[in-house]
Amino acid sequence: MRETLFRGKQSSGNTGFWKKLMLTFLFSTVVLVHPAVQAEGELSTVYHVYVGEDYIGAVDDKEMVEQVIDDRIDEAQEKYENMNLTTSDEINFVEEKLFEPSNDNDQVTDEIENELDVQAEVYTVEIDGETVANLPDKEAAEDVVHQLKLEYTDESSLDKAELNMEKEEIIEKQSDGPAVVDVSLSEDVSFNKNTIDPEEVSTVEEAVDLLKSGKEVEKDHTVKDGETISEIIEKYDMTEDEFFKLNDEIENNDDLKEDDKVTVTEMESYVDVIVKEEEIKEAKIAYETETKNTDELYKGETKVEQKGSDGTKEIHYAVTKVNGETTETEKLDEKTVEEPKKEIILKGTKEKPATGDGKFTWPAVGGTITSKMGQRWGKAHNGIDIAGVSDKTIKAADGGEVTYAQFNSGGYGNKVEIDHKNGYKTTYSHLSSISVSVGDKVAAGDKIGVMGNTGNSTGEHLHFEVHKNGSPVDPLKYVSK
C-alpha cells in the first residue's frame, strides 16, 4: 500500500481522511498476508482517490487521473499564463491489492475534470491584517508598495531616501531644492502566501490604483442649521438613493434638524504615503537704519553717511507631506551667511542763519543766461534770466529770511523774496510752484521753488534779481555758475 499526494494545499482538520486511510491499510494487510486467499489467484492494484477528505472512487491507473489534473491546469494556464496555478484541494491516492478489483475510472475522471477548482498561488498585500490586493508573486507585491511611493516622489529621491533609512545616516542637504530623507507608509504592510480564484489576482497597476483611491466607509455627519440633503450629498459625493438607503428615517429636508446625526459615506485611504524632505533656503536679512544728529547740517537737511545693504541667511527646514500635501513645516536651523550693513543717516541740527554771508551761489541747476541786466524793449531789466537747466529746482542764493512768497500781479508771476539781513535782498520770479513760506529761514542752496512760466513771461525761465540797500545791482557781479 502507498499514499500519493498530488498538487494543492494540504487541508487542515483531516482526521477523518486518516481514519479511512488506516482502515484501508488494515484491510489491505489482511488480504495480502492471508495464504488461503493468495492461493486462489493473482492480486491486482487499484488506487482509491480522495479529493481533500472526500472519497470519490477507485481507479486502476493513477497516471490517468494525474493526466486529467495536468490537462485541467494546463487549460487554465493558457488563460492565466503569468500565474502559478494549483488545485484547490489535495489529491490523495491510496493503493490497494485485490483479487477481483473494480474501478470507477470514468466517474473519477469526470468528477475531477468538472468539479476540481484551479486556483492561483499568490502573495497578498495586507494592511494591518486586511487583505487589499492579490499579486501573482512576492516581487509584484513588493513592487506595489514601491510604485505607490513613486506616486509622490521620484525614483532617484526614493533610492537615496531608502539608502539613508537603511544606513541611518543624514544625507547631504542641497540648497538648490529639497532632499527626500524618508519615505514611509502610515500603516503596516505585509505580504503573505495564499491560493485564490485567478480572477481575483490584480496587476501592480490595479493594486496601486486601489490603494490610492481607498475604500468607502460610513461615518456620521452633524447637520448644520439650514443645511439641506442636496448640500450634504454634494459634500460627500453621494447620490440621493445612497443617502436615503443609509437614512431610511429621513424623507425630506423637513426631517433634518440642527445637530442631528446622519449617516454618510466617504472615501478613506487604506494607507498614506509620508514623505519627509529637508531643504536649505536662502533668505534676506533686512538692514537697519540709524539716524545721527549733526550740527554740520542745517535743520531739515539730511545726508547718507553710510549706505545700507541687506545680509543673507540660510534656513534649514524639515517638511512633511502626506500624499503630496504639506502637513507640517519645521525650522531646524538658521545660519547667517552675510551680515547686513547698517544705513547711517545724518540729520542736521544747526539753525539756519537769518543773515547771509554775502557770498551768493548760482540759484539754478546749470542753465544759461538768456537775458542780462539793462535796458530791454525800452524798459529797465533789473535782473538776469536763466533758462535751459538740467533740473528745474530753484535755490536760495544765500542764507536769510523769506519775506515774500506768493503770486505777484505786477507781471512777475509766482515770486519769492529773501532778505539776507546784510543790506542785500534777492528775488526769484516766474516760478511754477513755491516751496517756502514767509518767515522761513533758508540757507544758501535750499530749495525755494521750481522754474516756471507764470506772469508776464516769454517762456520757461528764472528771473533773478539782487538788491543792495534797496537798489537793484547786476547779479553777475555777485554770482557765477
Coordinates of C-alpha atoms in Angstrom, one line a residue:
M1 CA 0.0 0.0 0.0
R2 CA 1.2 3.5 -0.8
E3 CA -0.2 7.0 -0.4
T4 CA 0.5 9.7 -3.0
L5 CA -0.2 13.5 -2.5
F6 CA -0.8 15.3 -5.8
R7 CA -0.8 19.1 -6.1
G8 CA -2.6 21.5 -4.0
K9 CA -2.6 22.8 -0.5
Q10 CA -2.7 20.4 2.5
S11 CA -6.1 20.6 4.3
S12 CA -6.3 21.1 8.0
G13 CA -8.6 19.1 10.2
N14 CA -8.2 15.9 8.1
T15 CA -8.7 13.4 10.9
G16 CA -11.5 11.6 9.0
F17 CA -9.3 11.1 6.0
W18 CA -6.6 9.4 8.0
K19 CA -9.1 7.2 9.7
K20 CA -10.3 6.0 6.3
L21 CA -6.7 5.6 5.2
M22 CA -5.9 3.4 8.3
L23 CA -8.9 1.2 7.7
T24 CA -7.9 0.7 4.1
F25 CA -4.4 -0.1 5.2
L26 CA -5.6 -2.8 7.7
F27 CA -7.9 -4.3 5.1
S28 CA -5.2 -4.5 2.5
T29 CA -2.8 -6.0 5.0
V30 CA -5.2 -8.8 5.8
V31 CA -5.7 -9.5 2.1
L32 CA -2.0 -9.6 1.4
V33 CA -1.0 -11.9 4.3
H34 CA -3.8 -14.5 4.2
P35 CA -2.2 -17.5 2.5
A36 CA -5.5 -19.2 1.7
V37 CA -6.8 -16.2 -0.2
Q38 CA -3.5 -15.7 -2.0
A39 CA -3.7 -19.2 -3.4
E40 CA -6.9 -18.6 -5.3
G41 CA -5.4 -16.2 -7.9
E42 CA -3.2 -13.2 -8.6
L43 CA -3.6 -9.8 -6.9
S44 CA -4.3 -6.5 -8.9
T45 CA -3.7 -3.0 -7.8
V46 CA -6.4 -0.3 -7.5
Y47 CA -6.0 3.3 -6.3
H48 CA -8.6 4.9 -4.1
V49 CA -8.8 8.6 -4.9
Y50 CA -9.5 11.3 -2.3
V51 CA -10.1 15.0 -3.1
G52 CA -9.3 16.6 0.2
E53 CA -11.1 14.4 2.7
D54 CA -13.8 13.2 0.3
Y55 CA -13.5 9.8 -1.3
I56 CA -14.6 9.9 -5.0
G57 CA -13.8 6.4 -6.2
A58 CA -11.2 3.9 -7.2
V59 CA -9.1 3.8 -10.4
D60 CA -6.8 1.1 -11.8
D61 CA -4.5 3.8 -13.4
K62 CA -3.2 6.6 -11.2
E63 CA -1.4 8.3 -14.1
M64 CA -4.7 8.6 -15.9
V65 CA -6.0 10.8 -13.0
E66 CA -2.8 12.8 -12.8
Q67 CA -3.1 13.5 -16.6
V68 CA -6.6 14.8 -16.2
I69 CA -5.4 17.1 -13.4
D70 CA -2.4 18.2 -15.6
D71 CA -4.8 18.9 -18.5
R72 CA -7.1 20.9 -16.3
I73 CA -4.3 23.1 -15.0
D74 CA -2.7 23.4 -18.5
E75 CA -6.1 24.6 -19.9
A76 CA -6.3 27.3 -17.1
Q77 CA -2.7 28.2 -17.6
E78 CA -3.4 29.3 -21.2
K79 CA -5.8 31.9 -19.8
Y80 CA -3.7 32.9 -16.8
E81 CA -0.3 32.5 -18.3
N82 CA 1.6 34.7 -15.8
M83 CA 0.3 32.9 -12.7
N84 CA 1.4 29.8 -10.8
L85 CA -1.6 27.5 -10.7
T86 CA -2.5 24.6 -8.5
T87 CA -5.6 22.7 -7.4
S88 CA -7.9 23.9 -4.7
D89 CA -7.7 20.6 -2.8
E90 CA -5.2 17.9 -2.2
I91 CA -5.5 14.8 -4.4
N92 CA -4.6 11.6 -2.4
F93 CA -4.1 8.1 -3.8
V94 CA -4.4 5.1 -1.5
E95 CA -3.0 1.9 -3.1
E96 CA -4.8 -1.5 -2.5
K97 CA -4.2 -5.1 -3.8
L98 CA -7.3 -7.1 -4.7
F99 CA -8.1 -10.4 -6.4
E100 CA -11.2 -9.1 -8.1
P101 CA -10.8 -5.4 -8.3
S102 CA -13.4 -3.0 -9.6
N103 CA -12.9 0.6 -10.7
D104 CA -14.7 3.9 -11.2
N105 CA -12.4 5.3 -13.8
D106 CA -15.0 7.3 -15.8
Q107 CA -16.7 8.6 -12.7
V108 CA -13.4 9.7 -11.0
T109 CA -12.1 11.4 -14.1
D110 CA -15.4 13.2 -14.9
E111 CA -15.7 14.5 -11.3
I112 CA -12.1 15.8 -11.3
E113 CA -12.4 17.3 -14.7
N114 CA -15.7 19.0 -13.9
E115 CA -15.6 19.7 -10.2
L116 CA -12.0 20.3 -9.3
D117 CA -11.2 24.0 -9.0
V118 CA -8.0 25.6 -10.2
Q119 CA -6.5 28.3 -8.0
A120 CA -3.6 30.7 -8.3
E121 CA -0.7 30.8 -5.9
V122 CA -0.5 34.5 -4.8
Y123 CA 1.1 36.9 -2.4
T124 CA -1.4 39.1 -0.6
V125 CA -0.8 42.7 0.2
E126 CA -2.2 43.2 3.7
I127 CA -2.6 46.4 5.6
D128 CA -3.0 46.0 9.3
G129 CA -4.1 42.4 8.7
E130 CA -6.7 43.3 6.0
T131 CA -6.1 41.9 2.5
V132 CA -6.2 44.7 0.0
A133 CA -4.9 43.1 -3.2
N134 CA -3.6 39.7 -4.5
L135 CA -0.5 39.7 -6.7
P136 CA 1.0 36.8 -8.7
D137 CA 4.3 36.7 -6.9
K138 CA 6.2 38.3 -4.0
E139 CA 8.2 40.6 -6.3
A140 CA 5.0 42.0 -7.7
A141 CA 3.5 42.5 -4.2
E142 CA 6.6 44.4 -3.1
D143 CA 6.6 46.5 -6.3
V144 CA 3.1 47.7 -5.4
V145 CA 4.5 49.4 -2.4
H146 CA 7.4 50.7 -4.4
Q147 CA 5.2 52.1 -7.1
L148 CA 2.8 53.7 -4.6
K149 CA 5.7 55.6 -3.1
L150 CA 6.7 56.7 -6.6
E151 CA 3.3 58.4 -6.9
Y152 CA 4.7 61.1 -4.5
T153 CA 8.4 61.2 -5.2
D154 CA 10.8 60.3 -8.0
E155 CA 13.0 57.1 -8.4
S156 CA 16.3 58.9 -7.6
S157 CA 15.0 60.6 -4.5
L158 CA 13.4 57.3 -3.3
D159 CA 16.6 55.4 -3.8
K160 CA 18.6 57.9 -1.8
A161 CA 16.0 58.1 0.9
E162 CA 15.9 54.3 1.3
L163 CA 19.7 54.2 1.4
N164 CA 19.6 56.9 4.1
M165 CA 17.0 54.9 6.1
E166 CA 18.9 51.7 5.8
K167 CA 22.2 53.2 6.9
E168 CA 20.6 55.6 9.3
E169 CA 22.8 58.4 8.0
I170 CA 21.8 62.0 7.3
I171 CA 22.1 62.6 3.6
E172 CA 23.6 65.8 2.2
K173 CA 21.0 68.6 2.0
Q174 CA 21.0 70.7 -1.2
S175 CA 20.4 74.4 -1.1
D176 CA 19.0 74.3 -4.6
G177 CA 16.0 72.2 -3.8
P178 CA 14.5 69.8 -1.2
A179 CA 16.2 66.5 -0.4
V180 CA 13.9 63.5 0.4
V181 CA 15.2 61.9 3.6
D182 CA 12.4 59.5 4.4
V183 CA 9.5 57.8 2.6
S184 CA 7.2 55.7 4.7
L185 CA 3.7 54.4 4.9
S186 CA 1.2 55.3 7.6
E187 CA 0.1 51.6 8.2
D188 CA 2.0 48.3 8.5
V189 CA 2.1 46.4 5.1
S190 CA 2.8 42.7 5.0
F191 CA 2.9 40.0 2.3
N192 CA 1.6 36.5 2.8
K193 CA 1.3 33.5 0.6
N194 CA -2.2 32.2 -0.3
T195 CA -4.3 30.5 -3.0
I196 CA -7.3 32.2 -4.6
D197 CA -9.5 32.3 -7.7
P198 CA -7.3 33.5 -10.5
E199 CA -10.0 36.1 -11.4
E200 CA -9.2 37.9 -8.1
V201 CA -5.5 38.4 -8.9
S202 CA -4.5 42.1 -9.6
T203 CA -1.8 43.6 -11.6
V204 CA 0.6 46.0 -10.0
E205 CA -1.1 49.0 -11.6
E206 CA -4.5 47.9 -10.4
A207 CA -3.3 47.4 -6.9
V208 CA -1.7 50.8 -6.8
D209 CA -4.9 52.5 -8.1
L210 CA -6.9 50.7 -5.4
L211 CA -4.5 51.8 -2.7
K212 CA -4.7 55.4 -3.9
S213 CA -8.5 55.5 -4.3
G214 CA -9.1 54.0 -0.9
K215 CA -12.2 52.3 0.5
E216 CA -15.7 53.6 1.1
V217 CA -16.6 53.9 4.8
E218 CA -19.6 55.1 6.7
K219 CA -19.4 58.0 9.1
D220 CA -21.7 60.4 11.0
H221 CA -22.4 63.9 9.7
T222 CA -23.7 66.6 12.1
V223 CA -26.4 68.6 10.5
K224 CA -25.9 72.4 10.4
D225 CA -28.6 75.0 10.8
G226 CA -30.5 75.2 7.5
E227 CA -28.4 72.5 5.8
T228 CA -30.2 70.6 3.1
I229 CA -30.0 67.0 1.8
S230 CA -28.6 68.3 -1.5
E231 CA -25.8 70.1 0.2
I232 CA -24.9 67.0 2.3
I233 CA -24.8 64.6 -0.6
E234 CA -22.8 67.1 -2.7
K235 CA -20.3 67.4 0.0
Y236 CA -19.7 63.7 0.2
D237 CA -20.2 62.9 -3.5
M238 CA -23.2 60.7 -2.8
T239 CA -26.4 60.1 -4.7
E240 CA -29.9 60.6 -3.2
D241 CA -30.6 56.9 -3.4
E242 CA -27.4 56.2 -1.4
F243 CA -28.3 58.8 1.2
F244 CA -31.9 57.6 1.7
K245 CA -30.8 54.0 1.9
L246 CA -28.5 54.8 4.8
N247 CA -31.0 57.1 6.4
D248 CA -34.4 55.5 5.9
E249 CA -36.0 57.6 8.7
I250 CA -35.5 60.7 6.6
E251 CA -37.9 61.6 3.8
N252 CA -37.2 65.3 3.0
N253 CA -35.4 68.4 4.3
D254 CA -38.1 68.9 7.0
D255 CA -36.7 65.9 8.8
L256 CA -33.2 67.5 9.1
K257 CA -32.7 69.2 12.4
E258 CA -29.7 71.1 13.6
D259 CA -27.1 68.9 15.4
D260 CA -28.8 65.7 14.2
K261 CA -26.5 62.9 13.1
V262 CA -27.0 61.4 9.6
T263 CA -25.0 58.6 8.0
V264 CA -22.9 59.4 5.0
T265 CA -20.1 57.6 3.1
E266 CA -16.7 58.9 2.4
M267 CA -13.6 57.5 0.7
E268 CA -10.9 56.7 3.2
S269 CA -7.3 55.8 2.2
Y270 CA -6.0 52.3 3.0
V271 CA -2.6 53.8 3.6
D272 CA -0.9 57.2 3.3
V273 CA 2.5 57.9 1.8
I274 CA 4.5 60.1 4.2
V275 CA 7.4 61.9 2.5
K276 CA 9.8 63.8 4.7
E277 CA 12.0 66.4 3.0
E278 CA 14.7 68.7 4.2
E279 CA 15.7 71.9 2.4
I280 CA 18.0 74.9 2.9
K281 CA 16.6 78.2 1.7
E282 CA 18.4 81.5 1.4
A283 CA 16.6 84.5 2.9
K284 CA 17.3 88.2 3.2
I285 CA 18.2 89.9 6.4
A286 CA 16.9 93.5 6.1
Y287 CA 19.4 96.2 7.1
E288 CA 18.6 98.6 9.9
T289 CA 18.6 102.4 9.6
E290 CA 20.3 104.6 12.2
T291 CA 19.8 108.3 12.3
K292 CA 22.5 110.5 13.8
N293 CA 22.2 114.2 14.7
T294 CA 24.9 116.5 13.4
D295 CA 25.5 120.2 13.7
E296 CA 27.3 120.2 10.4
L297 CA 23.9 120.3 8.6
Y298 CA 21.1 122.7 8.9
K299 CA 17.8 121.6 10.4
G300 CA 15.7 119.9 7.8
E301 CA 18.8 118.7 5.9
T302 CA 19.8 115.0 5.8
K303 CA 22.8 113.1 4.4
V304 CA 23.5 109.4 4.0
E305 CA 26.8 108.8 5.8
Q306 CA 26.8 105.0 5.1
K307 CA 24.6 103.3 2.6
G308 CA 22.9 100.2 4.0
S309 CA 22.8 96.7 2.4
D310 CA 20.8 93.6 3.2
G311 CA 22.5 90.5 4.6
T312 CA 21.7 86.8 3.8
K313 CA 21.0 83.8 5.9
E314 CA 20.4 80.1 5.3
I315 CA 17.4 78.4 6.9
H316 CA 17.2 74.7 7.2
Y317 CA 13.6 73.4 7.0
A318 CA 12.0 70.0 7.5
V319 CA 8.8 69.5 5.6
T320 CA 6.3 66.6 6.0
K321 CA 4.0 65.8 3.1
V322 CA 1.1 63.3 3.3
N323 CA 0.0 62.0 -0.1
G324 CA 1.7 65.0 -1.7
E325 CA 0.1 67.7 0.6
T326 CA 2.3 69.6 3.0
T327 CA 1.1 69.0 6.6
E328 CA 4.0 70.3 8.6
T329 CA 6.9 72.6 8.2
E330 CA 9.6 72.9 10.9
K331 CA 12.6 75.2 11.1
L332 CA 15.6 73.1 12.2
D333 CA 18.4 75.6 12.0
E334 CA 19.4 79.1 10.8
K335 CA 22.8 80.3 9.9
T336 CA 23.9 83.8 8.9
V337 CA 25.9 83.8 5.7
E338 CA 26.5 87.6 5.3
E339 CA 25.7 90.2 8.0
P340 CA 23.6 93.2 6.9
K341 CA 25.2 96.6 6.7
K342 CA 23.5 99.3 8.7
E343 CA 22.5 102.5 6.9
I344 CA 23.5 105.7 8.7
I345 CA 21.7 108.9 8.0
L346 CA 22.9 112.3 9.3
K347 CA 20.2 114.7 10.4
G348 CA 21.0 118.4 10.6
T349 CA 20.6 120.3 13.9
K350 CA 22.2 123.6 13.0
E351 CA 19.9 126.6 13.0
K352 CA 19.7 128.3 9.6
P353 CA 21.2 131.8 9.8
A354 CA 18.9 134.8 9.5
T355 CA 21.8 136.8 7.9
G356 CA 23.6 135.8 4.7
D357 CA 27.4 135.9 4.5
G358 CA 27.4 137.9 1.3
K359 CA 28.7 135.0 -0.8
F360 CA 26.0 134.4 -3.4
T361 CA 25.7 131.0 -5.2
W362 CA 24.1 130.2 -8.5
P363 CA 20.3 130.0 -8.0
A364 CA 19.6 127.3 -10.6
V365 CA 20.9 123.8 -11.5
G366 CA 23.0 124.7 -14.5
G367 CA 21.4 126.6 -17.3
T368 CA 22.4 129.6 -19.4
I369 CA 21.8 133.4 -19.2
T370 CA 19.3 134.3 -21.9
S371 CA 19.0 138.0 -20.9
K372 CA 21.3 140.2 -18.9
M373 CA 20.5 143.3 -16.7
G374 CA 20.0 146.5 -18.6
Q375 CA 17.6 148.2 -21.0
R376 CA 15.3 145.9 -22.8
W377 CA 12.4 146.8 -25.1
G378 CA 12.6 150.4 -23.9
K379 CA 12.4 149.4 -20.2
A380 CA 14.8 148.6 -17.4
H381 CA 15.5 144.9 -17.0
N382 CA 16.6 144.8 -13.3
G383 CA 18.0 141.2 -13.3
I384 CA 19.1 138.3 -15.3
D385 CA 17.1 135.5 -17.0
I386 CA 18.3 131.9 -16.7
A387 CA 16.9 129.0 -18.8
G388 CA 17.9 125.6 -20.3
V389 CA 18.5 123.9 -17.0
S390 CA 19.0 120.2 -16.3
D391 CA 16.9 120.3 -13.2
K392 CA 14.1 122.9 -12.6
T393 CA 14.9 123.3 -8.9
I394 CA 15.4 126.9 -7.8
K395 CA 17.7 127.5 -4.8
A396 CA 18.3 130.3 -2.4
A397 CA 21.5 132.2 -3.4
D398 CA 22.4 133.0 0.2
G399 CA 21.0 132.5 3.7
G400 CA 18.3 134.7 5.0
E401 CA 14.6 135.1 5.8
V402 CA 11.7 134.7 3.3
T403 CA 9.8 138.0 3.2
Y404 CA 7.6 137.4 0.1
A405 CA 6.3 134.1 -1.3
Q406 CA 3.2 134.4 -3.5
F407 CA 1.8 135.2 -6.9
N408 CA 2.7 138.8 -8.0
S409 CA 0.2 140.6 -10.1
G410 CA 2.7 143.0 -11.4
G411 CA 3.9 140.6 -14.0
Y412 CA 6.5 138.5 -12.0
G413 CA 4.1 135.6 -11.5
N414 CA 5.0 133.3 -8.6
K415 CA 7.7 135.2 -6.8
V416 CA 9.9 134.6 -3.7
E417 CA 11.9 137.4 -2.0
I418 CA 14.7 136.7 0.6
D419 CA 16.1 139.3 2.9
H420 CA 19.7 138.4 3.8
K421 CA 19.8 140.9 6.7
N422 CA 23.0 142.4 5.5
G423 CA 21.7 145.0 3.1
Y424 CA 21.1 142.5 0.3
K425 CA 17.8 141.1 -0.9
T426 CA 17.3 138.6 -3.8
T427 CA 14.1 137.8 -5.8
Y428 CA 13.1 134.8 -7.8
S429 CA 10.2 135.1 -10.3
H430 CA 8.0 133.2 -12.8
L431 CA 8.2 130.1 -10.6
S432 CA 5.8 127.3 -11.4
S433 CA 5.5 126.5 -7.7
I434 CA 6.8 127.9 -4.4
S435 CA 8.4 125.7 -1.7
V436 CA 8.7 128.2 1.2
S437 CA 6.6 130.5 3.2
V438 CA 7.0 134.0 4.6
G439 CA 9.1 133.9 7.8
D440 CA 11.0 130.7 6.8
K441 CA 14.8 130.8 7.4
V442 CA 16.7 129.4 4.5
A443 CA 20.4 128.6 3.9
A444 CA 22.3 129.0 0.6
G445 CA 21.3 126.1 -1.7
D446 CA 17.9 125.4 0.0
K447 CA 15.1 124.7 -2.5
I448 CA 12.6 127.5 -2.6
G449 CA 10.6 126.7 -5.7
V450 CA 10.5 125.3 -9.3
M451 CA 11.3 127.1 -12.5
G452 CA 8.2 128.0 -14.5
N453 CA 6.4 130.4 -16.9
T454 CA 4.0 132.3 -14.7
G455 CA 3.3 136.0 -15.0
N456 CA 4.5 138.1 -18.0
S457 CA 7.0 135.6 -19.3
T458 CA 8.3 134.8 -22.7
G459 CA 9.0 131.2 -21.8
E460 CA 10.1 128.9 -19.0
H461 CA 12.9 130.6 -17.1
L462 CA 14.0 132.2 -13.9
H463 CA 14.2 136.0 -13.5
F464 CA 16.8 136.6 -10.7
E465 CA 17.4 140.0 -9.1
V466 CA 19.9 141.2 -6.5
H467 CA 19.1 144.4 -4.5
K468 CA 21.6 146.2 -2.4
N469 CA 20.3 148.7 0.2
G470 CA 17.0 148.8 -1.8
S471 CA 18.5 149.3 -5.3
P472 CA 18.9 146.6 -8.0
V473 CA 22.5 145.7 -8.8
D474 CA 23.9 143.5 -11.5
P475 CA 23.6 139.8 -10.3
L476 CA 26.5 138.8 -12.5
K477 CA 28.9 140.8 -10.2
Y478 CA 27.9 138.6 -7.3
V479 CA 27.1 135.1 -8.8
S480 CA 28.6 132.8 -11.3
K481 CA 27.9 129.2 -12.4

